[in-house]
XYZ file of C-alpha atoms in Angstrom:
735
model
C 0.000 0.000 0.000
C 1.040 3.587 -0.604
C 1.496 6.092 2.215
C 1.439 9.855 2.000
C 4.911 10.396 3.436
C 7.496 12.891 2.299
C 10.203 11.698 -0.034
C 13.403 10.895 1.873
C 15.906 13.677 1.731
C 13.313 16.366 1.003
C 11.926 18.798 3.539
C 8.315 18.554 4.589
C 6.513 21.296 2.727
C 3.032 20.321 3.757
C 2.557 23.569 5.591
C 3.863 25.763 2.804
C 1.492 27.622 0.578
C 3.433 26.443 -2.470
C 4.502 22.840 -1.772
C 7.336 21.107 -3.536
C 6.413 20.025 -7.004
C 3.458 22.304 -7.460
C 4.784 23.078 -10.907
C 3.672 26.721 -10.921
C 5.645 29.856 -11.532
C 5.799 32.069 -8.425
C 2.419 33.562 -7.631
C 0.445 31.422 -10.114
C -0.885 29.011 -7.491
C -2.094 31.886 -5.323
C -3.781 33.510 -8.315
C -5.602 30.281 -9.077
C -6.630 29.890 -5.438
C -8.157 33.365 -5.485
C -9.966 32.569 -8.728
C -11.212 29.281 -7.291
C -12.528 31.018 -4.196
C -14.308 33.563 -6.363
C -15.905 30.761 -8.350
C -17.157 29.095 -5.178
C -18.589 32.315 -3.842
C -20.164 33.206 -7.143
C -23.947 32.618 -6.938
C -25.259 29.830 -9.079
C -27.139 32.225 -11.298
C -26.913 29.854 -14.267
C -28.885 27.241 -12.340
C -31.649 29.718 -11.581
C -31.755 31.000 -15.164
C -32.043 27.554 -16.735
C -34.453 26.397 -14.039
C -36.645 29.407 -14.797
C -36.514 28.736 -18.542
C -37.413 25.084 -18.009
C -40.277 26.001 -15.687
C -41.701 28.578 -18.105
C -41.651 26.108 -21.011
C -43.163 23.362 -18.843
C -45.880 25.697 -17.574
C -46.641 26.869 -21.125
C -47.013 23.292 -22.378
C -49.318 22.354 -19.505
C -51.312 25.559 -19.927
C -51.810 24.953 -23.652
C -52.914 21.390 -22.930
C -55.221 22.139 -20.008
C -56.641 25.355 -21.476
C -57.663 24.435 -25.038
C -58.228 27.087 -27.714
C -61.648 28.718 -27.366
C -64.320 28.802 -30.098
C -67.503 30.828 -30.598
C -70.366 28.976 -32.327
C -74.154 29.373 -32.341
C -76.953 26.901 -32.925
C -78.141 26.955 -36.518
C -75.100 28.624 -38.042
C -72.602 26.915 -40.319
C -69.328 26.122 -38.550
C -66.409 27.986 -40.169
C -63.817 25.583 -38.686
C -63.196 21.989 -37.755
C -63.410 21.465 -34.010
C -61.868 18.364 -32.427
C -62.266 16.994 -28.930
C -59.396 18.041 -26.678
C -60.111 15.110 -24.381
C -62.526 12.211 -24.131
C -66.090 13.384 -23.504
C -69.442 11.608 -23.081
C -72.026 12.374 -25.774
C -75.212 12.329 -23.695
C -77.536 12.944 -26.648
C -76.060 10.122 -28.694
C -76.119 7.856 -25.657
C -79.814 8.570 -25.029
C -80.622 8.016 -28.698
C -78.853 4.675 -28.575
C -80.725 3.698 -25.415
C -84.043 4.641 -27.020
C -83.177 2.569 -30.052
C -82.349 -0.410 -27.868
C -85.582 -0.020 -25.879
C -87.583 0.169 -29.091
C -85.971 -3.027 -30.244
C -86.976 -4.956 -27.124
C -90.108 -7.063 -27.726
C -92.735 -6.760 -24.989
C -93.638 -9.761 -22.871
C -97.351 -10.797 -23.010
C -99.249 -13.391 -21.026
C -102.032 -15.339 -22.795
C -105.492 -15.300 -21.055
C -107.456 -18.432 -22.135
C -110.562 -17.316 -20.237
C -111.239 -14.631 -22.849
C -111.920 -17.252 -25.497
C -114.015 -19.341 -23.117
C -116.080 -16.341 -22.102
C -116.905 -15.282 -25.643
C -117.832 -18.878 -26.519
C -120.304 -18.874 -23.642
C -121.725 -15.561 -24.845
C -122.184 -16.908 -28.376
C -123.963 -19.971 -26.938
C -126.173 -17.809 -24.723
C -127.070 -15.571 -27.645
C -128.005 -18.537 -29.811
C -130.043 -20.077 -26.991
C -131.823 -16.803 -26.245
C -132.751 -16.284 -29.931
C -134.108 -19.847 -30.149
C -136.250 -19.331 -27.071
C -137.642 -16.041 -28.307
C -138.346 -17.433 -31.796
C -140.327 -20.359 -30.311
C -142.460 -18.170 -28.051
C -145.995 -17.471 -29.368
C -147.146 -14.519 -27.317
C -144.125 -12.214 -26.983
C -143.998 -8.589 -27.844
C -141.321 -6.881 -29.851
C -140.390 -4.911 -26.739
C -139.723 -8.153 -24.865
C -137.596 -9.428 -27.737
C -135.486 -6.259 -27.784
C -135.183 -6.294 -23.989
C -133.876 -9.891 -23.991
C -131.325 -9.402 -26.811
C -130.125 -5.872 -25.895
C -127.581 -7.081 -23.240
C -125.676 -8.903 -25.977
C -125.279 -5.924 -28.293
C -124.461 -2.210 -27.967
C -127.082 0.531 -28.210
C -125.888 1.324 -31.709
C -127.702 -1.815 -32.945
C -131.275 -0.855 -33.895
C -134.385 -2.515 -32.479
C -135.463 -3.328 -36.033
C -132.296 -5.363 -36.655
C -132.775 -7.221 -33.360
C -136.401 -8.088 -34.251
C -135.286 -9.055 -37.747
C -132.612 -11.374 -36.269
C -135.187 -13.246 -34.170
C -137.567 -13.459 -37.150
C -134.871 -15.005 -39.352
C -134.881 -18.733 -39.960
C -133.378 -20.519 -36.943
C -131.135 -22.553 -39.227
C -129.705 -19.444 -40.858
C -129.274 -17.752 -37.473
C -127.463 -20.777 -36.056
C -125.204 -21.027 -39.089
C -124.450 -17.312 -38.978
C -123.636 -17.345 -35.258
C -121.393 -20.379 -35.693
C -119.512 -18.610 -38.507
C -119.097 -15.472 -36.395
C -117.869 -17.551 -33.473
C -115.340 -19.360 -35.665
C -114.024 -16.085 -37.033
C -113.535 -14.666 -33.520
C -111.900 -17.887 -32.290
C -109.445 -17.827 -35.197
C -108.428 -14.262 -34.423
C -108.047 -14.913 -30.687
C -106.097 -18.104 -31.290
C -103.401 -16.001 -32.973
C -103.322 -13.726 -29.951
C -104.888 -10.329 -29.681
C -103.199 -7.427 -27.893
C -105.001 -4.440 -26.436
C -103.526 -2.080 -28.994
C -104.727 -4.382 -31.780
C -108.241 -4.940 -30.415
C -110.031 -2.552 -32.763
C -108.207 -3.972 -35.727
C -109.155 -7.507 -34.628
C -112.822 -6.530 -34.324
C -112.775 -4.893 -37.732
C -111.189 -7.963 -39.306
C -113.918 -10.177 -37.826
C -116.734 -7.868 -38.952
C -115.235 -7.544 -42.431
C -115.254 -11.311 -42.803
C -118.911 -11.460 -41.740
C -119.873 -8.719 -44.150
C -118.090 -10.517 -46.939
C -120.248 -13.628 -46.435
C -123.297 -13.200 -48.711
C -125.076 -16.134 -47.094
C -125.638 -14.135 -43.935
C -128.600 -11.723 -44.039
C -127.786 -8.056 -43.549
C -129.776 -7.646 -40.334
C -128.042 -10.703 -38.866
C -124.650 -9.337 -39.914
C -125.349 -5.995 -38.250
C -126.441 -7.603 -34.975
C -123.460 -9.983 -34.912
C -121.128 -7.061 -35.711
C -122.527 -5.239 -32.711
C -122.100 -8.393 -30.631
C -118.442 -8.641 -31.631
C -117.827 -4.936 -30.955
C -119.226 -5.255 -27.466
C -117.905 -8.618 -26.337
C -114.637 -9.299 -28.149
C -111.648 -8.686 -25.788
C -107.828 -9.063 -26.087
C -106.440 -12.343 -24.822
C -102.766 -11.183 -24.656
C -102.066 -9.133 -21.503
C -98.823 -7.073 -21.207
C -96.516 -8.370 -18.451
C -95.093 -5.033 -17.322
C -92.625 -6.475 -14.821
C -91.039 -8.955 -17.230
C -90.964 -6.402 -20.004
C -89.110 -3.884 -17.815
C -86.685 -6.590 -16.731
C -85.974 -7.408 -20.346
C -85.404 -3.722 -21.117
C -82.981 -3.411 -18.193
C -81.016 -6.396 -19.447
C -80.808 -4.898 -22.917
C -79.716 -1.496 -21.594
C -76.995 -3.105 -19.485
C -75.112 -3.982 -22.650
C -75.375 -0.453 -24.022
C -72.070 1.419 -23.640
C -71.901 5.123 -23.068
C -71.191 6.913 -26.321
C -67.862 8.719 -25.992
C -66.123 11.064 -28.343
C -62.443 10.256 -28.161
C -59.679 12.765 -27.999
C -58.952 14.304 -31.426
C -62.246 13.084 -32.919
C -64.362 15.700 -34.655
C -67.057 17.456 -32.638
C -68.216 19.538 -35.575
C -66.745 19.772 -39.049
C -66.231 22.843 -41.156
C -69.406 23.558 -43.142
C -71.611 21.527 -40.808
C -74.699 23.139 -39.258
C -74.166 23.614 -35.516
C -76.738 21.817 -33.362
C -77.654 22.204 -29.731
C -75.800 18.973 -28.972
C -72.626 20.419 -30.536
C -72.855 23.351 -28.137
C -73.387 21.019 -25.164
C -70.293 19.007 -26.090
C -68.163 22.114 -26.597
C -69.217 23.428 -23.197
C -68.319 20.104 -21.592
C -64.860 20.332 -23.140
C -64.460 23.865 -21.867
C -63.726 25.302 -25.306
C -66.983 27.158 -25.767
C -66.501 30.844 -25.137
C -63.406 32.998 -24.827
C -63.107 33.002 -21.041
C -60.131 31.191 -19.494
C -60.835 30.071 -15.957
C -58.421 30.857 -13.149
C -58.663 27.243 -12.002
C -57.201 26.086 -15.319
C -54.237 28.448 -15.049
C -53.572 27.579 -11.414
C -53.854 23.862 -12.204
C -51.278 24.117 -14.992
C -49.018 26.162 -12.707
C -49.178 23.638 -9.859
C -48.493 20.688 -12.151
C -45.456 22.512 -13.566
C -44.267 23.256 -10.015
C -44.582 19.577 -9.075
C -42.784 18.367 -12.198
C -39.888 20.827 -11.896
C -39.821 20.532 -8.099
C -39.405 16.754 -8.147
C -36.681 17.098 -10.777
C -34.886 19.701 -8.657
C -35.010 17.577 -5.503
C -33.715 14.586 -7.456
C -30.784 16.579 -8.848
C -29.829 18.080 -5.491
C -30.009 14.636 -3.866
C -28.371 12.435 -6.479
C -26.812 14.647 -9.162
C -25.105 17.690 -7.674
C -22.516 17.297 -10.437
C -25.171 18.529 -12.861
C -25.323 21.930 -11.158
C -22.684 23.507 -13.392
C -23.319 26.031 -16.184
C -22.834 23.552 -19.002
C -24.583 20.621 -17.352
C -27.526 22.732 -16.222
C -27.996 24.040 -19.756
C -27.708 20.494 -21.111
C -30.254 19.135 -18.658
C -32.696 21.971 -19.302
C -32.513 21.559 -23.068
C -32.984 17.790 -22.806
C -36.094 18.356 -20.674
C -37.440 21.097 -22.944
C -36.810 19.120 -26.143
C -38.477 16.035 -24.657
C -41.512 18.027 -23.506
C -41.885 19.771 -26.865
C -41.638 16.440 -28.718
C -44.192 15.002 -26.305
C -46.592 17.880 -26.897
C -46.241 17.812 -30.694
C -46.593 14.050 -31.156
C -49.395 13.567 -28.626
C -51.192 16.246 -30.627
C -51.149 13.758 -33.510
C -52.052 10.759 -31.356
C -51.638 9.786 -27.728
C -50.165 6.497 -28.942
C -47.161 8.412 -30.332
C -46.115 9.930 -26.974
C -42.285 9.746 -27.349
C -41.441 9.012 -23.719
C -38.834 6.522 -24.953
C -37.103 9.351 -26.838
C -36.640 11.385 -23.654
C -35.401 8.309 -21.793
C -32.911 7.333 -24.526
C -31.588 10.877 -24.732
C -31.233 11.448 -20.984
C -29.860 7.972 -20.253
C -27.208 8.339 -22.960
C -26.219 11.941 -22.212
C -26.552 11.868 -18.409
C -27.025 8.381 -16.944
C -29.516 5.531 -16.878
C -30.751 6.209 -13.342
C -31.752 9.709 -14.331
C -33.307 8.259 -17.496
C -35.602 6.014 -15.436
C -36.652 8.925 -13.200
C -37.165 11.193 -16.204
C -39.201 8.526 -17.996
C -41.610 8.274 -15.055
C -42.001 12.049 -15.101
C -42.647 12.107 -18.839
C -45.266 9.362 -18.451
C -47.149 11.572 -15.990
C -46.807 14.531 -18.350
C -48.221 12.440 -21.179
C -51.145 11.677 -18.871
C -51.811 15.391 -18.505
C -51.537 15.918 -22.258
C -53.897 13.028 -23.065
C -56.542 13.614 -20.412
C -55.183 10.861 -18.133
C -56.586 8.060 -20.272
C -55.375 4.772 -18.815
C -54.214 3.354 -22.134
C -51.986 6.329 -22.935
C -50.428 6.534 -19.464
C -49.820 2.767 -19.327
C -48.186 2.735 -22.758
C -46.053 5.775 -21.909
C -44.853 4.220 -18.656
C -44.002 0.803 -20.095
C -42.267 2.285 -23.144
C -40.129 4.479 -20.861
C -39.126 1.531 -18.672
C -38.346 -0.591 -21.730
C -36.194 2.185 -23.191
C -34.261 2.609 -19.927
C -33.527 -1.114 -19.738
C -32.579 -1.310 -23.414
C -29.960 1.471 -23.264
C -27.901 0.226 -20.322
C -24.760 0.165 -22.457
C -24.905 2.046 -25.735
C -21.698 1.509 -27.677
C -22.965 2.541 -31.080
C -25.930 4.325 -32.608
C -27.346 1.072 -33.967
C -28.036 0.022 -30.379
C -30.490 2.901 -30.071
C -32.415 1.502 -33.031
C -32.397 -1.905 -31.362
C -33.730 -0.222 -28.233
C -36.482 1.269 -30.404
C -37.446 -2.221 -31.560
C -37.554 -3.403 -27.928
C -39.834 -0.479 -27.065
C -42.109 -1.351 -30.003
C -42.412 -4.983 -28.885
C -43.111 -4.090 -25.243
C -45.618 -1.411 -26.265
C -47.398 -3.828 -28.615
C -47.724 -6.395 -25.836
C -48.985 -3.711 -23.436
C -51.599 -2.544 -25.954
C -52.810 -6.104 -26.478
C -53.039 -6.710 -22.725
C -55.033 -3.520 -22.216
C -57.480 -4.623 -24.884
C -57.844 -8.190 -23.632
C -58.380 -7.131 -20.021
C -61.021 -4.592 -21.007
C -58.987 -1.630 -19.757
C -59.703 0.078 -23.062
C -62.279 -0.267 -25.808
C -61.163 -2.031 -28.975
C -63.037 -2.253 -32.243
C -62.126 -3.744 -35.583
C -62.112 -0.369 -37.287
C -59.534 1.347 -35.076
C -57.522 -1.491 -33.522
C -55.126 -1.961 -36.438
C -54.558 1.764 -36.881
C -53.878 2.197 -33.165
C -51.596 -0.843 -33.045
C -49.609 0.539 -35.970
C -49.124 3.837 -34.119
C -48.045 1.952 -30.990
C -45.461 -0.054 -32.940
C -44.156 3.049 -34.732
C -43.548 4.844 -31.428
C -40.367 2.939 -30.513
C -38.489 3.293 -33.827
C -39.635 6.921 -34.090
C -38.198 7.638 -30.628
C -34.932 5.983 -31.654
C -34.730 8.102 -34.821
C -35.291 11.265 -32.782
C -32.628 10.207 -30.259
C -30.039 9.333 -32.914
C -30.729 12.606 -34.702
C -30.486 14.684 -31.519
C -27.395 13.102 -29.968
C -24.803 14.609 -32.363
C -26.218 18.082 -31.713
C -25.830 17.743 -27.952
C -22.440 16.059 -28.308
C -21.185 18.915 -30.474
C -22.732 21.873 -28.661
C -21.960 20.666 -25.139
C -18.926 18.529 -25.836
C -20.667 15.530 -24.340
C -18.636 12.362 -24.450
C -21.120 9.556 -24.829
C -19.792 6.015 -25.284
C -20.852 6.353 -28.912
C -18.774 9.503 -29.364
C -15.803 7.948 -27.577
C -15.849 4.933 -29.869
C -15.959 7.233 -32.871
C -12.936 9.113 -31.499
C -11.064 5.830 -30.989
C -11.336 4.966 -34.679
C -7.778 4.749 -36.108
C -9.054 6.589 -39.171
C -9.662 9.729 -37.137
C -7.473 12.416 -38.779
C -5.327 13.010 -35.689
C -4.764 9.332 -34.914
C -4.047 8.653 -38.566
C -1.458 11.450 -38.635
C 0.062 10.189 -35.398
C 0.450 6.720 -36.918
C 2.112 8.027 -40.084
C 4.206 10.884 -38.684
C 5.068 9.611 -35.201
C 4.661 5.814 -35.284
C 6.623 5.292 -32.082
C 4.365 7.684 -30.222
C 1.301 6.019 -31.758
C 2.396 2.602 -30.490
C 3.204 4.092 -27.093
C -0.272 5.694 -26.936
C -1.974 2.396 -27.754
C -0.051 0.676 -24.960
C -0.871 3.482 -22.529
C -4.522 3.119 -23.549
C -4.499 -0.584 -22.742
C -2.917 0.028 -19.346
C -5.250 2.901 -18.506
C -8.344 0.968 -19.548
C -7.455 -2.011 -17.361
C -6.635 0.172 -14.347
C -9.774 2.291 -14.710
C -11.903 -0.818 -14.968
C -10.279 -2.232 -11.832
C -11.253 0.769 -9.679
C -14.647 1.431 -11.299
C -13.629 4.542 -13.236
C -14.621 5.247 -16.853
C -12.433 2.750 -18.676
C -13.508 3.787 -22.169
C -12.794 7.453 -21.458
C -9.370 6.551 -20.040
C -8.466 4.478 -23.097
C -9.542 7.090 -25.647
C -7.908 9.880 -23.635
C -4.672 7.902 -23.701
C -4.846 7.631 -27.493
C -4.806 11.422 -27.769
C -2.558 12.435 -24.864
C 0.606 12.758 -26.989
C -0.777 14.064 -30.290
C 1.257 17.242 -29.778
C 4.343 15.247 -30.759
C 3.074 15.270 -34.344
C 4.574 18.755 -34.811
C 8.153 17.726 -33.912
C 8.218 13.922 -33.722
C 12.002 13.656 -34.186
C 12.581 15.310 -30.790
C 11.210 12.261 -28.974
C 13.233 9.094 -28.558
C 10.428 6.675 -29.456
C 10.360 8.183 -32.947
C 14.152 8.192 -33.461
C 15.687 5.372 -35.496
C 18.923 3.778 -34.268
C 21.325 5.659 -36.569
C 19.590 8.987 -36.215
C 21.432 11.821 -34.524
C 19.683 13.013 -31.382
C 18.747 16.684 -31.946
C 19.079 17.355 -28.224
C 22.833 16.764 -28.447
C 23.051 20.134 -30.216
C 20.538 21.959 -27.999
C 20.876 23.548 -24.595
C 18.995 21.839 -21.745
C 16.629 24.791 -21.385
C 15.836 24.804 -25.110
C 15.335 21.042 -25.126
C 13.073 21.333 -22.099
C 11.030 24.064 -23.754
C 10.701 22.025 -26.957
C 9.681 18.899 -25.077
C 7.229 20.688 -22.780
C 5.615 22.455 -25.746
C 4.154 19.180 -27.025
C 1.360 19.656 -24.477
C 0.430 23.069 -25.836
C 0.814 21.815 -29.414
C -1.483 18.897 -28.627
C -4.175 21.166 -27.193
C -4.044 23.370 -30.298
C -4.269 20.389 -32.665
C -7.139 18.889 -30.688
C -9.128 22.101 -30.757
C -8.497 22.538 -34.474
C -10.069 19.111 -35.000
C -12.993 19.783 -32.603
C -11.864 17.175 -30.092
C -14.053 17.361 -26.941
C -12.672 19.196 -23.929
C -12.770 16.041 -21.796
C -10.206 14.479 -24.131
C -8.180 17.695 -24.239
C -7.947 17.413 -20.439
C -5.845 14.284 -20.924
C -3.459 16.237 -23.160
C -3.138 19.102 -20.686
C -2.892 16.975 -17.548
C -0.900 13.887 -18.485
C 2.306 15.536 -17.207
C 0.616 17.715 -14.616
C 3.169 20.171 -13.272
C 5.882 17.534 -13.365
C 9.586 18.270 -13.752
C 11.536 17.555 -16.943
C 14.120 16.036 -14.621
C 16.642 14.861 -17.198
C 17.112 18.307 -18.720
C 16.943 19.989 -15.328
C 19.689 17.708 -14.011
C 21.741 18.326 -17.133
C 21.323 22.101 -16.787
C 22.251 21.918 -13.098
C 25.323 19.856 -13.969
C 26.421 22.412 -16.577
C 25.846 25.267 -14.131
C 27.897 23.503 -11.465
C 30.703 22.945 -13.955
C 30.723 26.685 -14.597
C 30.356 27.464 -10.878
C 27.089 29.170 -11.627
C 23.849 29.228 -9.678
C 21.622 26.231 -10.554
C 18.599 27.074 -12.722
C 15.167 27.699 -11.218
C 13.292 24.408 -11.012
C 9.978 25.904 -12.132
C 11.499 26.812 -15.509
C 11.775 23.084 -16.243
C 8.283 22.161 -15.112
C 5.185 21.555 -17.229
C 2.508 24.207 -16.893
C -0.153 21.700 -15.913
C -2.748 21.614 -14.580
C -2.426 18.586 -12.377
C -4.927 15.764 -13.062
C -8.363 16.635 -11.741
C -10.045 13.285 -12.438
C -9.263 9.664 -11.801
C -9.073 8.947 -15.520
C -6.501 11.660 -16.338
C -4.444 10.646 -13.291
C -4.446 7.018 -14.439
C -3.232 8.068 -17.893
C -0.452 10.170 -16.286
C 0.747 7.096 -14.394
C 0.307 4.736 -17.346
C 2.205 7.148 -19.619
C 5.276 7.236 -17.380
C 5.151 3.557 -16.463
C 4.784 2.306 -20.039
C 7.804 4.346 -21.175
C 9.898 3.278 -18.198
C 9.129 -0.443 -18.390
C 9.624 -0.436 -22.154
C 13.236 0.602 -21.539
C 13.964 -2.152 -19.002
C 16.703 -4.490 -20.202
C 15.368 -7.353 -18.072
C 11.612 -6.838 -17.546
C 11.059 -9.426 -14.822
C 7.869 -9.245 -12.736
C 9.838 -7.968 -9.735
C 11.561 -5.237 -11.741
C 8.276 -4.239 -13.364
C 6.579 -3.947 -9.971
C 9.518 -1.942 -8.633
C 9.234 0.534 -11.517
C 5.449 0.782 -11.201
C 5.403 1.448 -7.475
C 8.372 3.809 -7.574
C 6.757 5.968 -10.258
C 3.427 6.099 -8.423
C 5.265 6.991 -5.212
C 7.142 9.759 -7.052
C 3.886 11.234 -8.329
C 2.470 11.167 -4.810
C 5.518 12.951 -3.394
C 5.339 15.525 -6.179
C 1.704 16.249 -5.263
C 0.566 15.485 -8.818
C -2.362 13.310 -7.675
C -3.786 15.649 -5.038
C -6.771 16.767 -7.159
C -7.532 13.430 -8.777
C -9.725 11.988 -5.987
C -7.744 8.750 -6.128
C -7.529 6.975 -2.776
C -4.460 5.080 -1.588
C -6.405 1.833 -1.883
C -7.246 2.665 -5.501
C -3.602 3.510 -6.206
C -2.626 0.109 -4.857
C -5.213 -1.544 -7.121
C -3.917 0.479 -10.075
C -0.356 -0.622 -9.340
C -1.376 -4.286 -9.162
C -3.270 -3.960 -12.454
C -0.320 -2.291 -14.196
C 2.019 -5.036 -12.990
C -0.360 -7.761 -14.138
C -0.811 -6.274 -17.621
C 2.872 -5.459 -18.131
C 4.026 -8.862 -16.879
C 1.748 -10.520 -19.415
C 3.096 -8.209 -22.105
C 6.799 -8.765 -21.411
C 6.868 -12.408 -20.322
C 8.204 -13.642 -23.701
C 10.467 -10.692 -24.391
C 14.157 -11.388 -25.025
C 16.985 -9.324 -23.622
C 17.695 -6.281 -25.761
C 21.101 -4.718 -26.411
C 22.131 -2.060 -23.939
C 20.411 1.240 -24.571
C 22.346 4.450 -24.453
C 21.198 7.669 -22.939
C 21.760 11.174 -24.261
C 25.330 11.172 -22.926
C 26.036 8.046 -24.971
C 26.407 6.077 -21.742
C 24.920 2.680 -21.149
C 21.475 3.134 -19.612
C 20.871 0.775 -16.683
C 17.587 -0.281 -15.138
C 18.274 2.069 -12.242
C 18.616 4.914 -14.746
C 15.246 3.959 -16.137
C 13.625 3.999 -12.712
C 15.261 7.256 -11.652
C 14.258 8.891 -14.920
C 10.792 7.420 -14.960
C 8.426 9.561 -16.861
C 11.111 11.178 -18.992
C 10.073 9.301 -22.111
C 9.603 12.659 -23.750
C 13.056 13.931 -23.030
C 14.583 13.004 -26.338
């Protein structure tokens, strides 16, 4: 394990304002401290500005959704515009019309009354018997005849017809009565309702009148008999009929006008029902209610408030000018896309787009949280219909799970396919469980929209990512992999113009990646940063030993130590300039600036001190031979600093045994600790120990088959021993 002790032979400078190895010209450290203090004291105005912008946009979107555009229409006039439903609404008039239609289609329940037929048979028999008795009587007056027959017929039957009936031949009377009785029985046998009674009587009388064998006076009396005594034999069962109606109405669904369906079309005559529906939707009239505005405001406060609490609790690193702007624009873009596409159809709510974008640019945990928030927003925008909220929520979760590791843009399209599959299953489940109405007309159109949602979200995410990566310099895994492509102009130039440096950078990348992975740092960032850390050597590759062939004269033999130091140190500045010319992200440029920190170009400093001593002059100022820094401020840049020095040092070992490799690795790390180069990197001593073990493991595997090389010579043409390598560790750039 490493300990933070002072290097033997050096004074303890821990209490000094400018400790040993700070690498700054006099006064520079103090200036930076003052600037840093000012930055800390500076109010986070950028956070408030972007928070305000995000809130205003969120409030505006909610307000537009909750307060629909107002219309002015009157009954009887022709509508000048198309008006669509802003949310689902019940059409009471259509529902009542449907209920009336169903009721009208229900057949009434009737009970048959057999006594009606029996009673009229008895009456026919009594009439026939009474006529026979009266016809056989010898001394009976016409008044007595009328009095005896009158109970069987109404007053509309004349006395003359009654007397004529009795005077008619008994055989004809009997035949006529039997025919009348048969006609009535036939009609009653088919069932006669109250409402059809008059029609039944008329049918019976018409049949009698059509029979020429029956005398007229007999027909008239029998017609009167039928009118008075014929009754319906089917009686309405009110209770059963109402029960049947209730059963029929139970299957009648409320008529609803779905969101975005037409209420009234342009050119259509406005009806009273149109006005009722428009008033229900709250879009009739120009008055905006205070409750609508306050509701939109409170929802926006909740949405932004939850997001703020989440950031303060879990993502304080986002509270920087650039990150706050990034976060706000991601939220705003997602909300705008949500508003626009839900305006087309609630099934197109691109919650997955917001999740893909935030999970890729920020992190997956934030993506899950953001997806839940967007699902609730989609509920507001779609009138909180269960199907829309459920689909939005499941698509967001599916997107978050599908973008755990996005290494290329094609993976976003695959995530879109996953979202489509999950959304399709969700839609089917909602339909099968009855959570939403499905009909053959709309089901396929809706399912198509559901399946399109995922790929559409992926297209939006892929199209938006490069914009955010460019504007904010975001290093997504996708962008890092693109930067690691050997065909990148800078890497290609490095390979052709400084092949030794290129090979060194690849090796440093391998070491840095393994070490970063071992301690849980960003291994991909460390590897790609290592590829670019020495691109400044492209400008003067011949000044660096790894690019010098064996017979090549070392240019530093003809240069003063101070000039050599300046030339070597300038590769950092040259690298930064080249990187910015090629639009390399700032996070990668940090590796270029920090891979030497404020370290000392010790070889040239020692050489200059030696020359000064030979001339009995004062030794040079140490700071003039130090890199300008800054020191590594992240674990990844610190790892690359260590890997850079260690790779160069171990490459020069004549006998790279595991023990020698470990000695070099730990000595270099200890040197960087003593020189205070790792103070701002947040690396712990335990992590440094893990890094050392990883470096040793990788390098041992690399060198285990290597043969012994001829002795190397240093810049004084002396044989370079392993101790020279260790003491000059990190001076791979010194010519």
